[in-house]
PDB file of C-alpha atoms in Angstrom:
ATOM      1  CA  UNK A  19      75.531  19.789 -36.512  1.00 73.00           C
ATOM      2  CA  UNK A  20      77.141  23.137 -35.880  1.00 83.00           C
ATOM      3  CA  UNK A  21      80.454  21.854 -34.490  1.00 88.00           C
ATOM      4  CA  UNK A  22      82.074  19.153 -36.591  1.00 91.00           C
ATOM      5  CA  UNK A  23      85.355  17.377 -35.897  1.00 91.00           C
ATOM      6  CA  UNK A  24      87.032  19.414 -38.607  1.00 92.00           C
ATOM      7  CA  UNK A  25      85.822  22.738 -37.182  1.00 91.00           C
ATOM      8  CA  UNK A  26      86.944  21.752 -33.684  1.00 91.00           C
ATOM      9  CA  UNK A  27      90.375  20.695 -34.978  1.00 91.00           C
ATOM     10  CA  UNK A  28      90.629  24.003 -36.855  1.00 92.00           C
ATOM     11  CA  UNK A  29      89.861  25.995 -33.698  1.00 92.00           C
ATOM     12  CA  UNK A  30      92.472  24.109 -31.675  1.00 91.00           C
ATOM     13  CA  UNK A  31      95.033  24.366 -34.466  1.00 91.00           C
ATOM     14  CA  UNK A  32      94.578  28.124 -34.699  1.00 91.00           C
ATOM     15  CA  UNK A  33      94.522  28.938 -30.986  1.00 90.00           C
ATOM     16  CA  UNK A  34      96.020  25.929 -29.211  1.00 82.00           C
ATOM     17  CA  UNK A  35      99.162  25.482 -31.261  1.00 83.00           C
ATOM     18  CA  UNK A  36      98.177  22.254 -33.020  1.00 84.00           C
ATOM     19  CA  UNK A  37      94.987  20.244 -33.476  1.00 83.00           C
ATOM     20  CA  UNK A  38      95.983  17.612 -30.895  1.00 83.00           C
ATOM     21  CA  UNK A  39      96.586  20.210 -28.162  1.00 83.00           C
ATOM     22  CA  UNK A  40      93.010  20.209 -26.870  1.00 85.00           C
ATOM     23  CA  UNK A  41      93.968  20.977 -23.279  1.00 87.00           C
ATOM     24  CA  UNK A  42      95.516  24.400 -23.788  1.00 90.00           C
ATOM     25  CA  UNK A  43      93.708  27.264 -22.119  1.00 92.00           C
ATOM     26  CA  UNK A  44      93.665  29.302 -25.332  1.00 93.00           C
ATOM     27  CA  UNK A  45      92.132  26.454 -27.311  1.00 93.00           C
ATOM     28  CA  UNK A  46      89.460  25.865 -24.692  1.00 95.00           C
ATOM     29  CA  UNK A  47      88.618  29.566 -24.513  1.00 95.00           C
ATOM     30  CA  UNK A  48      88.338  29.751 -28.306  1.00 95.00           C
ATOM     31  CA  UNK A  49      86.061  26.700 -28.359  1.00 95.00           C
ATOM     32  CA  UNK A  50      83.871  28.123 -25.603  1.00 96.00           C
ATOM     33  CA  UNK A  51      83.671  31.439 -27.479  1.00 96.00           C
ATOM     34  CA  UNK A  52      82.542  29.650 -30.642  1.00 95.00           C
ATOM     35  CA  UNK A  53      79.884  27.740 -28.706  1.00 95.00           C
ATOM     36  CA  UNK A  54      78.749  30.901 -26.880  1.00 96.00           C
ATOM     37  CA  UNK A  55      78.257  32.773 -30.144  1.00 95.00           C
ATOM     38  CA  UNK A  56      76.252  29.853 -31.558  1.00 95.00           C
ATOM     39  CA  UNK A  57      74.010  29.634 -28.486  1.00 96.00           C
ATOM     40  CA  UNK A  58      73.525  33.404 -28.481  1.00 96.00           C
ATOM     41  CA  UNK A  59      72.242  33.289 -32.061  1.00 96.00           C
ATOM     42  CA  UNK A  60      69.936  30.414 -31.136  1.00 95.00           C
ATOM     43  CA  UNK A  61      68.518  32.359 -28.204  1.00 96.00           C
ATOM     44  CA  UNK A  62      67.831  35.391 -30.386  1.00 96.00           C
ATOM     45  CA  UNK A  63      65.418  33.223 -32.386  1.00 96.00           C
ATOM     46  CA  UNK A  64      64.084  31.121 -29.483  1.00 95.00           C
ATOM     47  CA  UNK A  65      63.578  33.488 -26.593  1.00 94.00           C
ATOM     48  CA  UNK A  66      61.826  31.017 -24.293  1.00 96.00           C
ATOM     49  CA  UNK A  67      64.397  28.217 -24.498  1.00 95.00           C
ATOM     50  CA  UNK A  68      65.403  28.352 -20.852  1.00 96.00           C
ATOM     51  CA  UNK A  69      67.527  25.189 -20.906  1.00 97.00           C
ATOM     52  CA  UNK A  70      69.769  26.689 -23.559  1.00 95.00           C
ATOM     53  CA  UNK A  71      69.893  29.933 -21.618  1.00 96.00           C
ATOM     54  CA  UNK A  72      71.134  28.066 -18.549  1.00 97.00           C
ATOM     55  CA  UNK A  73      73.724  26.226 -20.644  1.00 96.00           C
ATOM     56  CA  UNK A  74      74.915  29.544 -22.032  1.00 97.00           C
ATOM     57  CA  UNK A  75      75.331  31.035 -18.555  1.00 97.00           C
ATOM     58  CA  UNK A  76      77.314  27.983 -17.397  1.00 97.00           C
ATOM     59  CA  UNK A  77      79.521  28.145 -20.482  1.00 97.00           C
ATOM     60  CA  UNK A  78      80.235  31.838 -19.971  1.00 97.00           C
ATOM     61  CA  UNK A  79      81.219  31.035 -16.368  1.00 97.00           C
ATOM     62  CA  UNK A  80      83.616  28.315 -17.504  1.00 97.00           C
ATOM     63  CA  UNK A  81      85.221  30.685 -19.988  1.00 96.00           C
ATOM     64  CA  UNK A  82      85.472  33.403 -17.330  1.00 96.00           C
ATOM     65  CA  UNK A  83      87.258  31.033 -14.931  1.00 96.00           C
ATOM     66  CA  UNK A  84      89.720  29.990 -17.635  1.00 95.00           C
ATOM     67  CA  UNK A  85      90.380  33.621 -18.515  1.00 96.00           C
ATOM     68  CA  UNK A  86      90.953  34.446 -14.841  1.00 96.00           C
ATOM     69  CA  UNK A  87      93.398  31.539 -14.559  1.00 95.00           C
ATOM     70  CA  UNK A  88      95.278  32.725 -17.632  1.00 94.00           C
ATOM     71  CA  UNK A  89      95.294  36.309 -16.351  1.00 95.00           C
ATOM     72  CA  UNK A  90      96.792  35.233 -13.016  1.00 96.00           C
ATOM     73  CA  UNK A  91      99.437  32.930 -14.483  1.00 95.00           C
ATOM     74  CA  UNK A  92     100.535  34.490 -17.789  1.00 94.00           C
ATOM     75  CA  UNK A  93      99.211  37.965 -18.514  1.00 95.00           C
ATOM     76  CA  UNK A  94     100.706  38.154 -22.032  1.00 95.00           C
ATOM     77  CA  UNK A  95      98.879  35.036 -23.212  1.00 93.00           C
ATOM     78  CA  UNK A  96      95.696  36.459 -21.657  1.00 94.00           C
ATOM     79  CA  UNK A  97      96.042  39.740 -23.540  1.00 94.00           C
ATOM     80  CA  UNK A  98      96.715  37.944 -26.832  1.00 93.00           C
ATOM     81  CA  UNK A  99      93.650  35.697 -26.595  1.00 93.00           C
ATOM     82  CA  UNK A 100      91.420  38.623 -25.589  1.00 95.00           C
ATOM     83  CA  UNK A 101      92.618  40.567 -28.621  1.00 94.00           C
ATOM     84  CA  UNK A 102      92.277  37.611 -31.039  1.00 93.00           C
ATOM     85  CA  UNK A 103      88.734  36.687 -29.996  1.00 93.00           C
ATOM     86  CA  UNK A 104      87.469  40.244 -29.414  1.00 93.00           C
ATOM     87  CA  UNK A 105      86.238  39.436 -25.920  1.00 90.00           C
ATOM     88  CA  UNK A 106      85.216  42.446 -23.883  1.00 82.00           C
ATOM     89  CA  UNK A 107      86.943  42.863 -20.554  1.00 67.00           C
TER      90      UNK A 107
END
């Protein structure tokens, strides 16, 4: 399993403030980014896995909407998370 409880708690602790803060936009964006990178590697090996490709597109859309929300509400937090995760924009 690529995403264990410990790894998830580590992601939220690093980006969301603390491990229990699973609802923060930064924590969710970091989790989505981790999952996107994992699915991207999977698709490099399995080019015809169309279900995973669809899941990846949906996940990228979710992350994009969260980033747009953060950009519209608090631009400084948006800039910090973009810089931390090396997301192109």
